Amino acid sequence: MLLWVLAVLLLLFSSLDVWYFLRMVVVVLRAWFQPPVWDVLAEQSIGGRVLPHDVDMGHMNNARYLRECDFARLALYMRNGVLKATRVLGASLVVGASTIRYRRSLCLGEAFELRSRIVAWDDKSFFLEQRFVSCANGMVSAVMLCRQNVQRSSPDKIMQFLCKRKVECPEYPEELQHWISFITASSQALRGENSMEEKNNFAAAQLEILSVRPEKDLLLVSRMLLWALAVLLLLFSSLDVWYFLRAVVVVLRAWFQPPVWDVLAEQSIGGRVLPHDIDYMGHMNNARYLRECDFARFAFYIRNGVLKATRALGGNVVVGASTIRYRRSLALGETFELRSRIVSWDEKSFFLEQRFISCTDGFVSAVMLCRQNILRSSPEKIMQFLCKRKVECPEYPEELQHWISFITASSQALRVENSMEEKNK
């Protein structure tokens, strides 16, 4: 009986993101029994801690920040009545885009507070700010902006339903204006490309058969199997095992593939939406897109030599910020191609674009921009190391200019806040 229980639990933990669904239930129940927040624009916070299944190289994985933000938004909407108003009006909420700036890593075991608030809205979407604040020293470790699209209704109607009057939208902060300009420019660029794209197809399957041991060895085999299942269950329930296995496979595959001599050439890897990638709505979870982008960047840097050059120069590569636009959901079982390329760089960072292309119809399902900071070296030195000459930086596309302006404005705003907090102390 115990053997069957362990086998079922192992199957669940290895094929589904069980902690995601359990955490979702806990968040919903907790928000349900907490007192409502009558001020819709008030900041709300929930606590969190970096657990073993959240980490990659000893700190919280980039994708986990987005997952925590999903839970915090759900609690926010339940307590301030936005979720109830949305349902009464026959509408629904979906994430249209999100951008996050990483300022300092959250380490294993570190406690944090996630503060969420509605910053502003337009005729189609709410714009939310979510901050990860370390409980150790109060530092803002990461800041996320999220565009929450309202389908079959509008933010104005929801606010009017909740407040029983017309509510004036707050003035847009400078960094939000830059981000909206980036989204608009990115949308226009993609519309221009869509008319010129072609379609693609892929598929595969395999089966395995198990043999039966002699009856006298059944007891020994059962005990060994019991221990094996227990150990595997412990691993899958406490660590993100598939993340580490996938990272090893990606690195080995890229290592044995032919190198790409053109550093700026676009590279692609294939993927499929598996059961442990989906959320409660049955499509690929927002955070999983960032995880797939991590793997694609590993392969990208190995094949074009950037990783080797960075290490030879004594440098290191870390994600400084990322922004992603969701254009259409990737469903369970759907195959996709993830294309990565270096768009441009400055004195401190590379800027990469990564696109999720559906293999069904060639549609660009999501687009991500990533700012990859170079520590103890610079992109210019890396490019010179690889090309044996000085390389001119490509011109910044319009949407990248807007995003860089957003990052700059956001950094300045946070510096001003930090200096005011220090003076008050």
Tab-separated table of C-alpha atoms in Angstrom:
chain	number	residue	atom	x	y	z
A	1	MET	CA	0.000	0.000	0.000
A	2	LEU	CA	2.809	2.391	0.972
A	3	LEU	CA	4.540	1.542	-2.303
A	4	TRP	CA	1.463	2.623	-4.276
A	5	VAL	CA	1.083	5.826	-2.272
A	6	LEU	CA	4.727	6.765	-2.894
A	7	ALA	CA	4.424	5.877	-6.581
A	8	VAL	CA	1.319	8.078	-7.014
A	9	LEU	CA	2.919	10.995	-5.134
A	10	LEU	CA	6.103	10.670	-7.188
A	11	LEU	CA	4.080	10.639	-10.393
A	12	LEU	CA	2.273	13.797	-9.309
A	13	PHE	CA	5.393	15.689	-8.212
A	14	SER	CA	7.376	14.672	-11.308
A	15	SER	CA	4.649	15.476	-13.856
A	16	LEU	CA	2.870	18.475	-12.301
A	17	ASP	CA	3.991	21.583	-10.415
A	18	VAL	CA	2.182	20.359	-7.275
A	19	TRP	CA	3.489	23.163	-5.038
A	20	TYR	CA	2.068	25.739	-7.460
A	21	PHE	CA	-1.477	24.370	-7.088
A	22	LEU	CA	-1.170	23.820	-3.314
A	23	ARG	CA	0.193	27.349	-2.863
A	24	MET	CA	-2.660	28.711	-5.000
A	25	VAL	CA	-5.223	27.042	-2.715
A	26	VAL	CA	-3.499	28.441	0.401
A	27	VAL	CA	-3.345	31.975	-1.059
A	28	VAL	CA	-7.037	31.883	-2.043
A	29	LEU	CA	-8.188	30.562	1.352
A	30	ARG	CA	-6.035	33.048	3.282
A	31	ALA	CA	-7.246	36.009	1.210
A	32	TRP	CA	-10.846	34.771	1.529
A	33	PHE	CA	-10.765	34.848	5.343
A	34	GLN	CA	-8.768	38.079	5.696
A	35	PRO	CA	-10.667	41.378	6.085
A	36	PRO	CA	-11.442	43.162	2.784
A	37	VAL	CA	-9.421	46.215	1.723
A	38	TRP	CA	-11.884	48.964	0.784
A	39	ASP	CA	-9.306	51.263	-0.817
A	40	VAL	CA	-8.770	49.711	-4.263
A	41	LEU	CA	-5.506	51.594	-4.793
A	42	ALA	CA	-4.040	50.743	-1.373
A	43	GLU	CA	-0.795	48.776	-1.274
A	44	GLN	CA	-1.116	45.220	0.039
A	45	SER	CA	1.642	42.852	1.070
A	46	ILE	CA	2.122	39.123	1.561
A	47	GLY	CA	5.122	37.386	3.109
A	48	GLY	CA	7.326	34.793	1.487
A	49	ARG	CA	10.530	32.812	1.895
A	50	VAL	CA	12.987	31.369	-0.630
A	51	LEU	CA	12.598	27.568	-0.372
A	52	PRO	CA	14.836	24.829	-1.891
A	53	HIS	CA	12.541	24.299	-4.904
A	54	ASP	CA	12.803	28.038	-5.730
A	55	VAL	CA	16.589	28.156	-6.203
A	56	ASP	CA	18.916	27.623	-9.136
A	57	MET	CA	22.546	28.565	-8.302
A	58	GLY	CA	21.878	29.114	-4.599
A	59	HIS	CA	19.546	32.076	-5.082
A	60	MET	CA	15.940	32.514	-6.205
A	61	ASN	CA	15.464	31.636	-9.881
A	62	ASN	CA	14.389	34.497	-12.166
A	63	ALA	CA	11.171	32.730	-13.132
A	64	ARG	CA	10.110	32.245	-9.484
A	65	TYR	CA	9.789	36.008	-8.991
A	66	LEU	CA	6.997	36.054	-11.578
A	67	ARG	CA	5.257	33.102	-9.928
A	68	GLU	CA	5.300	34.858	-6.549
A	69	CYS	CA	3.833	37.929	-8.265
A	70	ASP	CA	0.979	35.789	-9.640
A	71	PHE	CA	0.025	34.703	-6.105
A	72	ALA	CA	0.308	38.266	-4.749
A	73	ARG	CA	-1.928	39.672	-7.516
A	74	LEU	CA	-4.563	37.034	-6.844
A	75	ALA	CA	-4.609	37.976	-3.133
A	76	LEU	CA	-4.703	41.690	-4.043
A	77	TYR	CA	-7.690	41.269	-6.370
A	78	MET	CA	-9.599	39.109	-3.890
A	79	ARG	CA	-9.189	41.511	-0.977
A	80	ASN	CA	-9.830	44.792	-2.842
A	81	GLY	CA	-12.850	43.397	-4.717
A	82	VAL	CA	-11.452	43.666	-8.265
A	83	LEU	CA	-11.837	39.894	-8.850
A	84	LYS	CA	-15.470	39.925	-7.660
A	85	ALA	CA	-16.293	43.019	-9.755
A	86	THR	CA	-14.665	41.449	-12.816
A	87	ARG	CA	-16.816	38.330	-12.506
A	88	VAL	CA	-20.031	40.294	-11.903
A	89	LEU	CA	-19.347	42.283	-15.082
A	90	GLY	CA	-18.734	39.052	-17.035
A	91	ALA	CA	-15.080	39.946	-17.655
A	92	SER	CA	-11.721	38.237	-17.105
A	93	LEU	CA	-8.155	39.301	-16.267
A	94	VAL	CA	-5.085	38.151	-18.211
A	95	VAL	CA	-1.452	39.224	-18.071
A	96	GLY	CA	-0.572	41.186	-21.206
A	97	ALA	CA	3.032	42.071	-20.345
A	98	SER	CA	5.417	42.215	-17.407
A	99	THR	CA	8.849	43.668	-16.754
A	100	ILE	CA	11.120	43.040	-13.793
A	101	ARG	CA	14.352	44.620	-12.571
A	102	TYR	CA	16.626	42.489	-10.388
A	103	ARG	CA	18.606	44.630	-7.935
A	104	ARG	CA	19.911	42.009	-5.493
A	105	SER	CA	19.477	38.233	-5.363
A	106	LEU	CA	17.235	36.661	-2.728
A	107	CYS	CA	19.160	33.746	-1.201
A	108	LEU	CA	17.986	30.340	-0.008
A	109	GLY	CA	16.025	30.677	3.238
A	110	GLU	CA	15.733	34.480	2.982
A	111	ALA	CA	12.374	35.975	3.994
A	112	PHE	CA	10.821	38.735	1.929
A	113	GLU	CA	7.705	40.862	1.715
A	114	LEU	CA	5.942	41.241	-1.649
A	115	ARG	CA	4.095	44.567	-1.882
A	116	SER	CA	1.535	45.049	-4.652
A	117	ARG	CA	-0.504	48.050	-5.743
A	118	ILE	CA	-2.430	49.368	-8.744
A	119	VAL	CA	-0.412	52.291	-10.129
A	120	ALA	CA	-2.705	53.427	-12.982
A	121	TRP	CA	-4.928	52.161	-15.806
A	122	ASP	CA	-6.016	52.929	-19.357
A	123	ASP	CA	-9.075	51.941	-21.397
A	124	LYS	CA	-7.995	48.262	-21.580
A	125	SER	CA	-5.586	47.436	-18.743
A	126	PHE	CA	-4.561	47.913	-15.122
A	127	PHE	CA	-0.866	48.652	-14.455
A	128	LEU	CA	0.477	47.159	-11.219
A	129	GLU	CA	3.753	47.590	-9.370
A	130	GLN	CA	5.052	44.704	-7.246
A	131	ARG	CA	8.130	45.007	-5.018
A	132	PHE	CA	10.218	42.305	-3.360
A	133	VAL	CA	11.448	43.794	-0.084
A	134	SER	CA	14.024	41.829	1.908
A	135	CYS	CA	12.999	41.295	5.538
A	136	ALA	CA	16.689	41.263	6.525
A	137	ASN	CA	17.504	44.887	5.654
A	138	GLY	CA	14.422	46.366	3.959
A	139	MET	CA	16.163	46.627	0.582
A	140	VAL	CA	14.015	46.491	-2.564
A	141	SER	CA	15.508	43.363	-4.164
A	142	ALA	CA	13.363	43.413	-7.325
A	143	VAL	CA	10.645	45.580	-8.859
A	144	MET	CA	8.038	44.325	-11.303
A	145	LEU	CA	5.508	46.180	-13.459
A	146	CYS	CA	2.595	44.176	-14.819
A	147	ARG	CA	0.041	45.066	-17.464
A	148	GLN	CA	-3.186	43.252	-16.563
A	149	ASN	CA	-5.565	43.243	-19.527
A	150	VAL	CA	-9.305	43.328	-18.832
A	151	GLN	CA	-11.292	41.311	-21.376
A	152	ARG	CA	-15.010	41.951	-22.128
A	153	SER	CA	-15.028	45.014	-19.855
A	154	SER	CA	-12.701	47.874	-18.853
A	155	PRO	CA	-10.813	49.147	-15.771
A	156	ASP	CA	-13.081	52.238	-15.725
A	157	LYS	CA	-16.195	50.066	-15.389
A	158	ILE	CA	-14.601	47.933	-12.662
A	159	MET	CA	-13.543	51.015	-10.660
A	160	GLN	CA	-16.994	52.555	-11.096
A	161	PHE	CA	-18.628	49.299	-9.938
A	162	LEU	CA	-16.447	49.191	-6.801
A	163	CYS	CA	-16.513	52.886	-5.869
A	164	LYS	CA	-20.100	53.650	-7.055
A	165	ARG	CA	-18.738	56.688	-8.914
A	166	LYS	CA	-16.361	57.592	-11.718
A	167	VAL	CA	-12.759	57.377	-10.516
A	168	GLU	CA	-10.017	59.528	-12.024
A	169	CYS	CA	-6.920	57.603	-13.063
A	170	PRO	CA	-3.746	58.626	-11.154
A	171	GLU	CA	-1.021	60.354	-13.160
A	172	TYR	CA	1.395	57.931	-14.828
A	173	PRO	CA	4.886	57.842	-13.220
A	174	GLU	CA	7.738	58.617	-15.626
A	175	GLU	CA	9.029	55.022	-15.737
A	176	LEU	CA	5.535	53.700	-16.545
A	177	GLN	CA	5.237	56.153	-19.453
A	178	HIS	CA	8.520	54.837	-20.897
A	179	TRP	CA	7.384	51.214	-20.492
A	180	ILE	CA	4.058	51.881	-22.219
A	181	SER	CA	5.972	53.557	-25.068
A	182	PHE	CA	8.115	50.398	-25.321
A	183	ILE	CA	5.005	48.150	-25.487
A	184	THR	CA	3.434	50.334	-28.196
A	185	ALA	CA	6.635	50.380	-30.290
A	186	SER	CA	7.087	46.608	-29.872
A	187	SER	CA	3.477	45.944	-30.966
A	188	GLN	CA	3.903	48.069	-34.082
A	189	ALA	CA	7.167	46.323	-35.009
A	190	LEU	CA	5.571	42.858	-34.639
A	191	ARG	CA	2.517	43.805	-36.699
A	192	GLY	CA	4.849	44.845	-39.497
A	193	GLU	CA	6.680	41.492	-39.330
A	194	ASN	CA	3.636	39.198	-39.057
A	195	SER	CA	2.612	39.751	-42.664
A	196	MET	CA	6.007	38.402	-43.837
A	197	GLU	CA	6.362	35.236	-41.658
A	198	GLU	CA	6.029	31.546	-42.793
A	199	LYS	CA	4.604	28.436	-41.004
A	200	ASN	CA	6.437	25.367	-39.448
A	201	ASN	CA	5.649	21.725	-38.156
A	202	PHE	CA	7.223	18.985	-35.812
A	203	ALA	CA	6.244	15.572	-33.853
A	204	ALA	CA	7.566	12.291	-31.961
A	205	ALA	CA	6.794	9.368	-29.394
A	206	GLN	CA	8.323	6.316	-27.543
A	207	LEU	CA	7.277	3.383	-25.227
A	208	GLU	CA	8.973	1.250	-22.532
A	209	ILE	CA	8.223	-2.336	-21.176
A	210	LEU	CA	9.154	-3.588	-17.699
A	211	SER	CA	10.122	-7.210	-16.922
A	212	VAL	CA	9.043	-9.281	-13.848
A	213	ARG	CA	11.565	-10.550	-11.301
A	214	PRO	CA	11.440	-14.116	-9.820
A	215	GLU	CA	9.081	-14.528	-6.826
A	216	LYS	CA	11.871	-15.133	-4.250
A	217	ASP	CA	13.382	-11.703	-5.000
A	218	LEU	CA	10.083	-9.792	-4.823
A	219	LEU	CA	10.472	-8.748	-1.175
A	220	LEU	CA	14.002	-7.403	-1.709
A	221	VAL	CA	12.983	-5.638	-4.904
A	222	SER	CA	9.931	-4.119	-3.163
A	223	ARG	CA	12.098	-2.717	-0.380
A	224	MET	CA	14.633	-1.291	-2.822
A	225	LEU	CA	11.826	0.206	-4.900
A	226	LEU	CA	10.259	1.672	-1.772
A	227	TRP	CA	13.520	3.411	-0.841
A	228	ALA	CA	14.075	4.610	-4.399
A	229	LEU	CA	10.554	6.050	-4.582
A	230	ALA	CA	10.944	7.710	-1.181
A	231	VAL	CA	14.240	9.359	-2.188
A	232	LEU	CA	12.862	10.487	-5.562
A	233	LEU	CA	9.713	11.836	-3.931
A	234	LEU	CA	11.826	13.777	-1.423
A	235	LEU	CA	13.877	15.255	-4.280
A	236	PHE	CA	10.915	16.180	-6.483
A	237	SER	CA	8.949	17.664	-3.575
A	238	SER	CA	11.816	19.760	-2.192
A	239	LEU	CA	13.790	20.735	-5.310
A	240	ASP	CA	12.923	21.773	-8.867
A	241	VAL	CA	14.542	18.597	-10.219
A	242	TRP	CA	13.410	19.139	-13.818
A	243	TYR	CA	15.118	22.554	-13.845
A	244	PHE	CA	18.541	21.060	-13.028
A	245	LEU	CA	18.104	18.050	-15.350
A	246	ARG	CA	16.971	20.327	-18.190
A	247	ALA	CA	19.936	22.669	-17.590
A	248	VAL	CA	22.363	19.707	-17.859
A	249	VAL	CA	20.719	18.488	-21.094
A	250	VAL	CA	20.749	21.982	-22.641
A	251	VAL	CA	24.423	22.555	-21.752
A	252	LEU	CA	25.534	19.123	-23.055
A	253	ARG	CA	23.539	19.492	-26.278
A	254	ALA	CA	24.928	22.980	-26.939
A	255	TRP	CA	28.444	21.767	-26.090
A	256	PHE	CA	28.354	19.058	-28.798
A	257	GLN	CA	26.598	21.169	-31.447
A	258	PRO	CA	28.738	23.056	-34.003
A	259	PRO	CA	29.763	26.549	-32.838
A	260	VAL	CA	28.086	29.658	-34.251
A	261	TRP	CA	30.830	32.001	-35.418
A	262	ASP	CA	28.562	35.017	-35.994
A	263	VAL	CA	27.989	36.373	-32.451
A	264	LEU	CA	24.955	38.407	-33.570
A	265	ALA	CA	23.302	35.507	-35.460
A	266	GLU	CA	19.887	34.347	-34.246
A	267	GLN	CA	19.820	30.869	-32.673
A	268	SER	CA	16.807	28.715	-31.873
A	269	ILE	CA	15.926	25.753	-29.659
A	270	GLY	CA	12.707	23.721	-29.647
A	271	GLY	CA	10.322	23.196	-26.750
A	272	ARG	CA	6.951	21.767	-25.769
A	273	VAL	CA	4.474	22.756	-23.060
A	274	LEU	CA	4.494	19.845	-20.568
A	275	PRO	CA	2.094	19.166	-17.651
A	276	HIS	CA	4.448	20.689	-15.046
A	277	ASP	CA	4.561	23.945	-17.106
A	278	ILE	CA	0.847	24.739	-16.871
A	279	ASP	CA	-1.175	26.730	-14.341
A	280	TYR	CA	-4.782	26.403	-13.190
A	281	MET	CA	-6.024	27.822	-16.526
A	282	GLY	CA	-4.477	24.967	-18.518
A	283	HIS	CA	-1.887	26.994	-20.434
A	284	MET	CA	1.816	27.733	-19.911
A	285	ASN	CA	2.359	29.643	-16.672
A	286	ASN	CA	3.760	33.189	-17.022
A	287	ALA	CA	6.867	32.313	-15.002
A	288	ARG	CA	7.733	29.312	-17.201
A	289	TYR	CA	8.409	31.597	-20.173
A	290	LEU	CA	11.312	33.153	-18.251
A	291	ARG	CA	12.650	29.719	-17.312
A	292	GLU	CA	12.644	28.642	-20.967
A	293	CYS	CA	14.490	31.866	-21.818
A	294	ASP	CA	17.169	30.985	-19.219
A	295	PHE	CA	17.824	27.649	-20.953
A	296	ALA	CA	17.877	29.282	-24.404
A	297	ARG	CA	20.457	31.832	-23.213
A	298	PHE	CA	22.675	29.037	-21.817
A	299	ALA	CA	22.748	27.367	-25.243
A	300	PHE	CA	23.099	30.704	-27.038
A	301	TYR	CA	26.163	31.817	-25.050
A	302	ILE	CA	27.863	28.411	-25.270
A	303	ARG	CA	27.521	28.135	-29.057
A	304	ASN	CA	28.531	31.704	-29.961
A	305	GLY	CA	31.469	31.749	-27.527
A	306	VAL	CA	30.244	34.583	-25.272
A	307	LEU	CA	30.360	32.340	-22.174
A	308	LYS	CA	33.904	31.171	-22.946
A	309	ALA	CA	35.069	34.753	-23.635
A	310	THR	CA	33.454	36.052	-20.422
A	311	ARG	CA	35.245	33.433	-18.323
A	312	ALA	CA	38.562	34.020	-20.113
A	313	LEU	CA	38.291	37.722	-19.226
A	314	GLY	CA	37.443	36.923	-15.584
A	315	GLY	CA	33.894	38.255	-15.947
A	316	ASN	CA	30.430	36.976	-15.134
A	317	VAL	CA	26.950	37.268	-16.682
A	318	VAL	CA	23.812	38.064	-14.619
A	319	VAL	CA	20.279	39.127	-15.526
A	320	GLY	CA	19.724	42.799	-14.665
A	321	ALA	CA	16.185	43.205	-15.988
A	322	SER	CA	13.682	41.527	-18.294
A	323	THR	CA	10.383	42.440	-19.877
A	324	ILE	CA	7.962	40.115	-21.635
A	325	ARG	CA	4.847	40.660	-23.735
A	326	TYR	CA	2.311	37.814	-23.887
A	327	ARG	CA	0.461	37.862	-27.212
A	328	ARG	CA	-1.211	34.430	-27.232
A	329	SER	CA	-1.182	31.531	-24.736
A	330	LEU	CA	0.803	28.355	-25.389
A	331	ALA	CA	-1.483	25.399	-24.592
A	332	LEU	CA	-0.645	22.027	-22.994
A	333	GLY	CA	1.254	19.856	-25.492
A	334	GLU	CA	1.888	22.710	-27.934
A	335	THR	CA	5.342	22.833	-29.512
A	336	PHE	CA	7.247	26.066	-29.945
A	337	GLU	CA	10.569	27.419	-31.155
A	338	LEU	CA	12.487	29.859	-28.951
A	339	ARG	CA	14.678	32.207	-31.001
A	340	SER	CA	17.381	34.281	-29.288
A	341	ARG	CA	19.637	37.059	-30.590
A	342	ILE	CA	21.766	39.945	-29.313
A	343	VAL	CA	20.034	43.164	-30.336
A	344	SER	CA	22.602	45.646	-29.028
A	345	TRP	CA	24.795	46.534	-26.035
A	346	ASP	CA	26.124	49.412	-23.952
A	347	GLU	CA	29.193	49.797	-21.709
A	348	LYS	CA	27.759	47.425	-19.042
A	349	SER	CA	25.179	45.097	-20.615
A	350	PHE	CA	24.058	43.032	-23.594
A	351	PHE	CA	20.409	43.426	-24.683
A	352	LEU	CA	18.858	40.199	-25.979
A	353	GLU	CA	15.547	39.541	-27.703
A	354	GLN	CA	13.908	36.110	-27.287
A	355	ARG	CA	10.783	35.084	-29.197
A	356	PHE	CA	8.372	32.171	-28.628
A	357	ILE	CA	7.189	31.021	-32.068
A	358	SER	CA	4.288	28.541	-32.195
A	359	CYS	CA	5.143	25.574	-34.438
A	360	THR	CA	1.449	25.245	-35.319
A	361	ASP	CA	1.096	28.466	-37.291
A	362	GLY	CA	4.338	30.434	-36.864
A	363	PHE	CA	2.671	33.050	-34.643
A	364	VAL	CA	4.893	35.039	-32.239
A	365	SER	CA	3.246	34.023	-28.944
A	366	ALA	CA	5.515	36.044	-26.643
A	367	VAL	CA	8.490	38.396	-26.928
A	368	MET	CA	11.055	38.973	-24.202
A	369	LEU	CA	13.809	41.573	-23.877
A	370	CYS	CA	16.582	40.792	-21.410
A	371	ARG	CA	19.296	43.058	-20.032
A	372	GLN	CA	22.299	40.841	-19.357
A	373	ASN	CA	24.780	42.649	-17.103
A	374	ILE	CA	28.495	41.864	-17.475
A	375	LEU	CA	30.385	41.938	-14.170
A	376	ARG	CA	34.163	42.589	-13.990
A	377	SER	CA	34.353	43.085	-17.780
A	378	SER	CA	32.312	44.716	-20.561
A	379	PRO	CA	30.435	43.743	-23.756
A	380	GLU	CA	33.001	45.677	-25.842
A	381	LYS	CA	35.890	43.613	-24.446
A	382	ILE	CA	33.966	40.366	-25.027
A	383	MET	CA	33.133	41.298	-28.637
A	384	GLN	CA	36.756	42.330	-29.258
A	385	PHE	CA	37.979	39.046	-27.718
A	386	LEU	CA	35.694	37.005	-30.003
A	387	CYS	CA	36.083	39.003	-33.245
A	388	LYS	CA	39.756	40.008	-32.767
A	389	ARG	CA	38.787	43.602	-33.628
A	390	LYS	CA	36.646	46.463	-32.362
A	391	VAL	CA	32.970	45.828	-33.197
A	392	GLU	CA	30.508	48.676	-33.722
A	393	CYS	CA	27.330	48.383	-31.674
A	394	PRO	CA	24.131	48.029	-33.790
A	395	GLU	CA	21.673	50.918	-33.643
A	396	TYR	CA	19.057	50.616	-30.886
A	397	PRO	CA	15.532	49.746	-32.158
A	398	GLU	CA	12.804	52.186	-31.074
A	399	GLU	CA	11.234	49.810	-28.523
A	400	LEU	CA	14.652	49.145	-26.909
A	401	GLN	CA	15.241	52.882	-26.501
A	402	HIS	CA	11.915	53.207	-24.653
A	403	TRP	CA	12.734	50.238	-22.406
A	404	ILE	CA	16.174	51.606	-21.509
A	405	SER	CA	14.506	54.946	-20.663
A	406	PHE	CA	12.098	53.057	-18.382
A	407	ILE	CA	14.993	51.267	-16.599
A	408	THR	CA	16.863	54.552	-16.125
A	409	ALA	CA	13.776	56.338	-14.750
A	410	SER	CA	12.968	53.400	-12.448
A	411	SER	CA	16.554	53.342	-11.096
A	412	GLN	CA	16.498	57.086	-10.399
A	413	ALA	CA	13.147	56.835	-8.608
A	414	LEU	CA	14.408	54.010	-6.369
A	415	ARG	CA	17.631	55.900	-5.548
A	416	VAL	CA	15.578	58.936	-4.485
A	417	GLU	CA	13.375	56.693	-2.282
A	418	ASN	CA	16.396	55.023	-0.662
A	419	SER	CA	18.081	58.352	0.154
A	420	MET	CA	14.838	59.657	1.718
A	421	GLU	CA	14.468	56.498	3.833
A	422	GLU	CA	18.059	56.812	5.080
A	423	LYS	CA	17.499	60.471	6.041
A	424	ASN	CA	14.301	59.593	7.929
A	425	LYS	CA	16.169	56.901	9.898
